Short mmCIF file of C-alpha atoms in Angstrom, two decimals:
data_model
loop_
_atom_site.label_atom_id
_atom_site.label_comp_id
_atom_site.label_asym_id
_atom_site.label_seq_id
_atom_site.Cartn_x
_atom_site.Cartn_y
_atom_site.Cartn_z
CA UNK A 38 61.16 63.17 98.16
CA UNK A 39 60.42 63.63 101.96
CA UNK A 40 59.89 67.18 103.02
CA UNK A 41 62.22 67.26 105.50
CA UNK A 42 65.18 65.73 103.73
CA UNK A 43 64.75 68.32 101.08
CA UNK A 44 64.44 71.03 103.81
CA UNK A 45 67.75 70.05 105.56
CA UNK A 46 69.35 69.67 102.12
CA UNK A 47 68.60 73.29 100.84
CA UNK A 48 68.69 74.90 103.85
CA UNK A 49 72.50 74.12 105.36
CA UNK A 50 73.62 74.76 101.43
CA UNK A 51 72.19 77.80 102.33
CA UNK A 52 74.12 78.56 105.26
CA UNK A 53 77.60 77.13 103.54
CA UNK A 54 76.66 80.35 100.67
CA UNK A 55 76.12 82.65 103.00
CA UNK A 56 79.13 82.33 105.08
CA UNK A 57 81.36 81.76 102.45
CA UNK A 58 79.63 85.42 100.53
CA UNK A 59 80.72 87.10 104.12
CA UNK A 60 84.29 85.76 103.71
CA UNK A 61 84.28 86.95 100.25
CA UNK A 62 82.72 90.55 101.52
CA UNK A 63 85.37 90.62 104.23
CA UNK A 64 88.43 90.21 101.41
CA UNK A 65 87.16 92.95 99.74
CA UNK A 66 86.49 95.43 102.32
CA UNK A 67 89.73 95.00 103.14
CA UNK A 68 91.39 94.54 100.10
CA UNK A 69 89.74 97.34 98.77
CA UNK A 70 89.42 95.93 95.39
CA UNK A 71 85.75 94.76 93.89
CA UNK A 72 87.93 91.89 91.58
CA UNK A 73 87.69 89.55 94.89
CA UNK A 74 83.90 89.54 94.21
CA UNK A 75 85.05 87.01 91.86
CA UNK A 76 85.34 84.40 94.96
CA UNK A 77 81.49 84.71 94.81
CA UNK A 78 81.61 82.39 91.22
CA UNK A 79 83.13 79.67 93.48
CA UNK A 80 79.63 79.21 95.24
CA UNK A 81 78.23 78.06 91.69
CA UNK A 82 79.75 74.83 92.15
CA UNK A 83 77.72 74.39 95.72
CA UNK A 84 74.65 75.44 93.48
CA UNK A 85 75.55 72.69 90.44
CA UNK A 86 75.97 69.94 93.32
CA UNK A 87 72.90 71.03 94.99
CA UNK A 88 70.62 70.34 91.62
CA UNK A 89 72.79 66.90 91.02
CA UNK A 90 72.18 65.58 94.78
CA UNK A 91 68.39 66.88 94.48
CA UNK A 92 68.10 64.86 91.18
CA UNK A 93 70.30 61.72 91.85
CA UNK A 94 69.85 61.45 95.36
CA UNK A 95 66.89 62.64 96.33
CA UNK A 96 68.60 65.09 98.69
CA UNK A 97 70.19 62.47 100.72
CA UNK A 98 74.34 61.81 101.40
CA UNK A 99 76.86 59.80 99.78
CA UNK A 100 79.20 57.18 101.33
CA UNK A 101 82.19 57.80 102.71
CA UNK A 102 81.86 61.64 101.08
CA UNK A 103 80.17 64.54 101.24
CA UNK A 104 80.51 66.76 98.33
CA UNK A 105 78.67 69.89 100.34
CA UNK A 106 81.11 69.86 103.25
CA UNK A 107 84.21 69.54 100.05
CA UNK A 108 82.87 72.15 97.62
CA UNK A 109 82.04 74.71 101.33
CA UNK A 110 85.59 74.00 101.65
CA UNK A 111 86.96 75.20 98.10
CA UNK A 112 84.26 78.52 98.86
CA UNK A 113 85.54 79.49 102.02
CA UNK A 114 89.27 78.30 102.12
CA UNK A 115 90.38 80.62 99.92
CA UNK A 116 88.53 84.21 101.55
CA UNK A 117 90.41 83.01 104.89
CA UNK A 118 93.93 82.63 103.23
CA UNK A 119 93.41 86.07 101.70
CA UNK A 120 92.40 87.11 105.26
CA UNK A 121 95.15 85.82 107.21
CA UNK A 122 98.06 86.88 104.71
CA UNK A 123 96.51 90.30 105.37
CA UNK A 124 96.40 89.91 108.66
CA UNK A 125 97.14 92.81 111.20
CA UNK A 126 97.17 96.45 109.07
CA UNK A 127 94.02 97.32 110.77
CA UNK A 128 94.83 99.15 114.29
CA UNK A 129 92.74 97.70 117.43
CA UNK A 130 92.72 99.48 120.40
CA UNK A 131 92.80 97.73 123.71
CA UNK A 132 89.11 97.45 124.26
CA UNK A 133 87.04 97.39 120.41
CA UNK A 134 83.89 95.85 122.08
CA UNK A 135 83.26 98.83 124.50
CA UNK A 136 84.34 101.18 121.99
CA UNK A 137 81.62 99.65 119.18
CA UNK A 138 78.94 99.65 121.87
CA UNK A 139 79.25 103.24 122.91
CA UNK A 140 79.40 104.83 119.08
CA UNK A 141 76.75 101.66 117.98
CA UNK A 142 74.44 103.21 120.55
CA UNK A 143 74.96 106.62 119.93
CA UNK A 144 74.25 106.16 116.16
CA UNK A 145 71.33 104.12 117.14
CA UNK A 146 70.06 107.18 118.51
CA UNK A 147 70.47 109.08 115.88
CA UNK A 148 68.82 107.02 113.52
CA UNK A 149 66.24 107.02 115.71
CA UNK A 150 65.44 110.60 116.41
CA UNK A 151 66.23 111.00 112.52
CA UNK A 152 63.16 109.13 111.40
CA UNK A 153 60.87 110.04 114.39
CA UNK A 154 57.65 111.43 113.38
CA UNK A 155 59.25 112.09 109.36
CA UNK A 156 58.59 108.65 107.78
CA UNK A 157 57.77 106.03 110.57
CA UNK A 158 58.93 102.52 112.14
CA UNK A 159 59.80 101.78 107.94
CA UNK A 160 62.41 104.08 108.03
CA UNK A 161 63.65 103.55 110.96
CA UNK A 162 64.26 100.23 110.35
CA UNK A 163 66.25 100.78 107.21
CA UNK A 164 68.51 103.17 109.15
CA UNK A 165 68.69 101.23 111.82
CA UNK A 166 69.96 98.23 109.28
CA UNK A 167 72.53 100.59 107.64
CA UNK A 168 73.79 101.66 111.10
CA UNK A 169 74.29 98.01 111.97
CA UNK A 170 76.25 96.94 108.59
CA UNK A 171 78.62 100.21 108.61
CA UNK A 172 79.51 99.57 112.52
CA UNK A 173 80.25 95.56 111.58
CA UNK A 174 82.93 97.19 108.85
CA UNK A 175 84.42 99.58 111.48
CA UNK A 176 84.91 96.08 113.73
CA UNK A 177 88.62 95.39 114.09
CA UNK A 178 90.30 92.98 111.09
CA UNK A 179 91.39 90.57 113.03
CA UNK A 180 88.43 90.17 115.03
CA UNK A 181 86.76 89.53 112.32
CA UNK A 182 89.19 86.51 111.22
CA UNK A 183 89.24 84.64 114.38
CA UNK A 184 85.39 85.32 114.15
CA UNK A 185 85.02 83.84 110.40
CA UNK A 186 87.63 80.97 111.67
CA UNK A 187 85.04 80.22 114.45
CA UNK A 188 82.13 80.26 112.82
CA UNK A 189 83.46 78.31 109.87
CA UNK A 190 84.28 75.48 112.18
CA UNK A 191 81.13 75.56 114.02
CA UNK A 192 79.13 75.52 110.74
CA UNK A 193 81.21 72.23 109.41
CA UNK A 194 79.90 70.47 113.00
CA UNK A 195 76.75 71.79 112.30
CA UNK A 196 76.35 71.78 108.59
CA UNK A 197 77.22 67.70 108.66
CA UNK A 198 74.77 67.30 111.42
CA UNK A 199 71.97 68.85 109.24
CA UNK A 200 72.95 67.52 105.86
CA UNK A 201 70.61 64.21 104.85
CA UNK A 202 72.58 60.87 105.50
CA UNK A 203 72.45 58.14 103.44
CA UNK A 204 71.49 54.78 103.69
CA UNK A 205 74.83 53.53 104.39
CA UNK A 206 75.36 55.58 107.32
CA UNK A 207 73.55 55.04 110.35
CA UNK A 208 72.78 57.46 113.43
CA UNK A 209 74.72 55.92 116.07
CA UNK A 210 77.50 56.34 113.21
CA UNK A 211 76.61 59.89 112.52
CA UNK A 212 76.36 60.65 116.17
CA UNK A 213 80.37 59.61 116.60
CA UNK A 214 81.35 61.32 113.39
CA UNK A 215 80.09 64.83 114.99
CA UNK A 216 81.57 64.44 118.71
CA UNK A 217 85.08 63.69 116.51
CA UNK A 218 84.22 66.90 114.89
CA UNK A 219 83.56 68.59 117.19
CA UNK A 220 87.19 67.88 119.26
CA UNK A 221 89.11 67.85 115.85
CA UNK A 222 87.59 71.74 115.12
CA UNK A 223 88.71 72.68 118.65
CA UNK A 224 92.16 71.08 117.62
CA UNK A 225 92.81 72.71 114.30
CA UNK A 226 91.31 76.29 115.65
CA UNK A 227 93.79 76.45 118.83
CA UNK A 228 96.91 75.58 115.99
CA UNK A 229 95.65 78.02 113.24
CA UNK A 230 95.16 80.77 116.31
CA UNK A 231 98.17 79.61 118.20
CA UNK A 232 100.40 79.69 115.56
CA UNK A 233 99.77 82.63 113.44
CA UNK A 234 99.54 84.74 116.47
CA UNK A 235 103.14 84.99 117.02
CA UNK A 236 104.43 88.09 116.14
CA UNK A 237 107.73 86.48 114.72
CA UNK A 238 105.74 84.08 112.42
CA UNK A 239 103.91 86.90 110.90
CA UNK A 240 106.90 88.52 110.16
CA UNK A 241 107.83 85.60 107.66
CA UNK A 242 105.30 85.40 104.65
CA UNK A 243 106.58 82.02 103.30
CA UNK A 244 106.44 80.63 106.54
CA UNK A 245 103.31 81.96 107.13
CA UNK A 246 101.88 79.83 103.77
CA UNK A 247 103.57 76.61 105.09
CA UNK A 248 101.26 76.91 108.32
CA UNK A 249 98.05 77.75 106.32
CA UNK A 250 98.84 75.05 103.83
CA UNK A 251 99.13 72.63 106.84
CA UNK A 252 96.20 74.12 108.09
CA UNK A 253 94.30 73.53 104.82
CA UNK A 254 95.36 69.96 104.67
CA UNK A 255 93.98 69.18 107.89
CA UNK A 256 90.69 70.34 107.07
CA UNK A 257 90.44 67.77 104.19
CA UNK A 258 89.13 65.04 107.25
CA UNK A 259 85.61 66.37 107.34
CA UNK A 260 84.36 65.96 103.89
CA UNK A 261 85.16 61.87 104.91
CA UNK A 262 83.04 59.67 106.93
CA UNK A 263 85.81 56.59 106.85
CA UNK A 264 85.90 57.02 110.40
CA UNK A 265 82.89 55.12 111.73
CA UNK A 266 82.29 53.02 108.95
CA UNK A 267 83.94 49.84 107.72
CA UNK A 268 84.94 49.20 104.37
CA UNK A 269 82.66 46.24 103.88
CA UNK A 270 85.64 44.32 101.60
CA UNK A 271 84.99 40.47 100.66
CA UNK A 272 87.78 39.22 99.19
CA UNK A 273 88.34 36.58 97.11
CA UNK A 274 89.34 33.36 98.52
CA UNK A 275 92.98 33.38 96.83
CA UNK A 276 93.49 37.05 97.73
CA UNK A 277 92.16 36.41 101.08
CA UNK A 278 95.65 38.13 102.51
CA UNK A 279 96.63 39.18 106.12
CA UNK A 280 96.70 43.44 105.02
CA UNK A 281 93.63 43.05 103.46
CA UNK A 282 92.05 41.26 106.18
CA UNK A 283 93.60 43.72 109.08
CA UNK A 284 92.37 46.52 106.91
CA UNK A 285 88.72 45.18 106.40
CA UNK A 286 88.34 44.15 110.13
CA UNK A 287 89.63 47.83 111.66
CA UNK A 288 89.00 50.09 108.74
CA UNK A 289 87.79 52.38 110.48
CA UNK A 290 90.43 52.22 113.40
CA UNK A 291 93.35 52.26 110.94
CA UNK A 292 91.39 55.13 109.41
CA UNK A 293 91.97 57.24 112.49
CA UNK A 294 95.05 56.79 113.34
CA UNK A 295 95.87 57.56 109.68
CA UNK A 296 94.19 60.94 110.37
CA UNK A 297 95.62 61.53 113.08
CA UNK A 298 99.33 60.42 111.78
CA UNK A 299 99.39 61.86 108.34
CA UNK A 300 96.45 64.94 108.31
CA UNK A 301 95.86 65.99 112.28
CA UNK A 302 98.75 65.60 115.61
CA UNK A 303 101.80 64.70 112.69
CA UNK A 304 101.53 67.77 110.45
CA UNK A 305 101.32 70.07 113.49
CA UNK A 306 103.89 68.37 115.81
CA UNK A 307 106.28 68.98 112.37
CA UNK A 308 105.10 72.46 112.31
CA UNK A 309 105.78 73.62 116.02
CA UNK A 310 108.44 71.48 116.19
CA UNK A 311 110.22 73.59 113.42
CA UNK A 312 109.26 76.64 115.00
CA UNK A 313 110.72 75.83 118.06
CA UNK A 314 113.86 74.27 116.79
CA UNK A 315 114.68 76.10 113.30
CA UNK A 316 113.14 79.51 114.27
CA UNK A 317 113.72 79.51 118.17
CA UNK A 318 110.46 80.18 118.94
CA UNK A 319 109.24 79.31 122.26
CA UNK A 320 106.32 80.47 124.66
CA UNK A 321 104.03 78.23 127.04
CA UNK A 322 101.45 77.59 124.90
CA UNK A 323 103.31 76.11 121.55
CA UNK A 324 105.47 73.85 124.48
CA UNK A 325 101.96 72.29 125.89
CA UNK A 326 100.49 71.22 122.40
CA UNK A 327 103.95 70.52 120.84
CA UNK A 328 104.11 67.77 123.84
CA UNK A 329 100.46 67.01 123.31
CA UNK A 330 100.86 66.46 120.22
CA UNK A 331 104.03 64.39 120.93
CA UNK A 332 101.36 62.69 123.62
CA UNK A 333 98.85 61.33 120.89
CA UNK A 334 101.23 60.08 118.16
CA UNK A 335 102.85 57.76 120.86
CA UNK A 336 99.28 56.82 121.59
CA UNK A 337 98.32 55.94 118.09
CA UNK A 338 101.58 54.28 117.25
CA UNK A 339 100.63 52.06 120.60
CA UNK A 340 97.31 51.71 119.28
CA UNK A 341 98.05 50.31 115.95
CA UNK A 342 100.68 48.09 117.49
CA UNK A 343 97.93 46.65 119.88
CA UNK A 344 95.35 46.12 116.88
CA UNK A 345 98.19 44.31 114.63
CA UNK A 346 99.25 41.93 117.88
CA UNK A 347 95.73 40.96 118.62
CA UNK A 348 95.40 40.40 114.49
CA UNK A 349 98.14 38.53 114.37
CA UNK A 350 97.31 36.43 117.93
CA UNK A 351 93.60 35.36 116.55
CA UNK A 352 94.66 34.54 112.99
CA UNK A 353 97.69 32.23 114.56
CA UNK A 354 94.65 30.68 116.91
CA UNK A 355 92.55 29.90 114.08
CA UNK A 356 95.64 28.78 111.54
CA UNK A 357 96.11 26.53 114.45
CA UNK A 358 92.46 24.66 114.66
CA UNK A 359 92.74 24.75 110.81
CA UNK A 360 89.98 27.26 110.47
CA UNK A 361 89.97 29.95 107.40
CA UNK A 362 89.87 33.30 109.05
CA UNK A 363 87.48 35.54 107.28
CA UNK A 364 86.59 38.99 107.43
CA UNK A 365 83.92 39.87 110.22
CA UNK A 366 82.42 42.51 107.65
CA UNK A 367 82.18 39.86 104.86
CA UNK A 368 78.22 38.62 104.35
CA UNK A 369 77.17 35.47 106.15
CA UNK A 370 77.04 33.54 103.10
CA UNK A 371 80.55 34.38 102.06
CA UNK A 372 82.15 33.22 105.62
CA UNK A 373 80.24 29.78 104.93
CA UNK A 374 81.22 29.33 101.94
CA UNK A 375 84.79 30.08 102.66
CA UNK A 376 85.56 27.73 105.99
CA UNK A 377 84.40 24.26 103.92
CA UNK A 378 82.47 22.52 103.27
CA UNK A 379 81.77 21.36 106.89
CA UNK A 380 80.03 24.76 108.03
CA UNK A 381 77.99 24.34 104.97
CA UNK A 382 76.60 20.77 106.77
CA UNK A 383 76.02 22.36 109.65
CA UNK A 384 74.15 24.83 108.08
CA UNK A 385 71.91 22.65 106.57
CA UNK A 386 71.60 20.59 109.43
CA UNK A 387 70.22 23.48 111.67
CA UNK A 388 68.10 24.56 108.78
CA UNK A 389 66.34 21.35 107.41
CA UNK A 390 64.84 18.85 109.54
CA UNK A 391 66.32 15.05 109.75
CA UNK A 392 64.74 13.05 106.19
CA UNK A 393 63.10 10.41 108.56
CA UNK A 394 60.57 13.06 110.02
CA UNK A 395 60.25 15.28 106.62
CA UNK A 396 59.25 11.94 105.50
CA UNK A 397 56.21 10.21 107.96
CA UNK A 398 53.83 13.09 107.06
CA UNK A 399 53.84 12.22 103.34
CA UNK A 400 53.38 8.35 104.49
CA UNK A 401 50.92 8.52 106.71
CA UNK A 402 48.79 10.82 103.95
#
């Protein structure tokens, strides 16, 4: 197993427990109950996946999935649910950075003049530590939300690009994957933030579960790599069909305007939509995405429309010159053998030379 692969492997695993153990720290701090240290157990099932993948794998990705980015999911998911339904008891002032500065200095000092010339730089240190960790629990709740929402999003971008790929996935693939993470992170932070914000939606608990479970639902997209990679289908010649064939040659188009239809721009434009129509909720903000989310589904309606016309035109051209159309992705070998028997001549013509000249060597010897 190469070095680095293992390196990667262990390492962003690392990161995923760690985050997901703040999350859980966060819940109980301000729960005020130790039972939600029982989140913690969730983080065994990152461990168990990390030994299977180490064994099995030799540290490198599956395709199509990625059980890390799933099982981070299932850790972290349910600290920031907890989080948000307790959202708000905490009182901020109007400025809790310069406040925290100005006390996190003065402690500092403290600390410091504490341990001068008593027990040196050791424990200064360790005061200095415990000064830090009690001023990050005095930091305002729902700063510390939006700040686990952030980072959480950041670390799936990040986390992907550091896992090990596999052999099935290439870098120019991986490299599109993470720019589409990147925008669909921004996308799903601005709703989650947007949304819950409003200070008539967190007055409604049920409706604040219908936005987290919509929020949850869209986060199911990054554990899938569907969207640069093509299914790779080769169909039989009876079951050579026109859906399977549209879905083999733009699998991965169809796969993202699926996303963005049924997980991404649908879900919320129902969501806001409701909001503004059932609930009469209206400010500047939820008007811009609710038409920009209006914006892409016409877009990706147009866009599927445009694939299935130019399907449709190049399997009527070839219908017409009485060629089989086969799927791009299919193997060489299988397209040959499926147009006839006359591609398979050709084949051999380009391939062999004419009998005549195979022939004068072996008379002239």
């Amino acid at each position: 197993m190469e070095l680095m692969v293992l390196l990667n492997a262990l390492v962003t695993r690392l990161l995923f427990v760690l985050h997901s153990l703040i999350g859980v720290w966060r819940v109980t701090a301000v729960k005020k109950e130790p039972k939600y240290w029982l989140l913690a157990l969730l983080n065994l099932l990152l461990c168990l996946e990390t030994g299977l993948t180490l064994k099995f794998k030799q540290g490198r990705g599956y395709k199509w999935f990625s059980p890390a980015i799933f099982l981070y999911l299932i850790c972290i998911v349910p600290s920031l649910w907890l989080l948000e339904i307790h959202h708000g008891t905490q009182y901020c002032g109007n400025e809790p950075g310069a406040v925290q500065v100005n006390v996190s200095n003065q402690d500092f000092n403290q600390s410091r003049d504490s341990s001068h010339g008593s027990e040196g730089t050791d424990h200064h240190i360790i005061q200095t530590a415990k000064v830090f960790v009690n001023q990050l629990s005095t930091i305002c709740e729902t700063v510390w939300t939006l700040a686990l929402h952030q980072t959480f999003l950041l670390l799936l971008v990040v986390g992907r690009w550091l896992l090990p790929i596999g052999v099935e996935i290439t870098r120019d693939q991986l490299s599109q994957l993470l720019l589409m993470f990147v925008g669909t992170a921004a996308d799903i932070l601005e709703f989650a933030s947007e949304t819950l914000d409003i200070e008539d939606v967190r007055k409604n608990y049920a409706l604040i579960n219908a936005i987290l479970a919509v929020w949850t639902w869209s986060m199911l997209q990054f554990p899938l790599d569907l969207a640069v990679q093509h299914i790779g289908c080769k169909p039989s010649a009876p079951a050579r069909r026109i859906p399977s064939l549209l879905l083999c040659r733009y699998s991965a188009e169809l796969w993202n305007i699926g996303v963005s239809l049924f997980i991404q721009d649908g879900p919320f434009f129902i969501v806001r939509s409701i909001l503004m129509g059932h609930f009469r909720i209206f400010n500047q903000m939820l008007v811009f995405f609710t038409a920009k989310n209006i914006l892409v589904v016409t877009l990706q309606l147009y866009r599927l429309a445009v694939i299935t016309l130019d399907f449709r035109a190049t399997v009527l051209q070839k219908s017409r010159k009485g060629e089989v159309c086969c799927c791009p992705c299919e193997p060489y070998e299988a397209r040959a053998h499926a147009t006839g028997h006359q591609e398979n001549e050709m084949k051999e013509f380009v391939a062999f030379p004419p009998k005549e000249e195979s022939q004068a060597p072996s008379e002239d010897h």
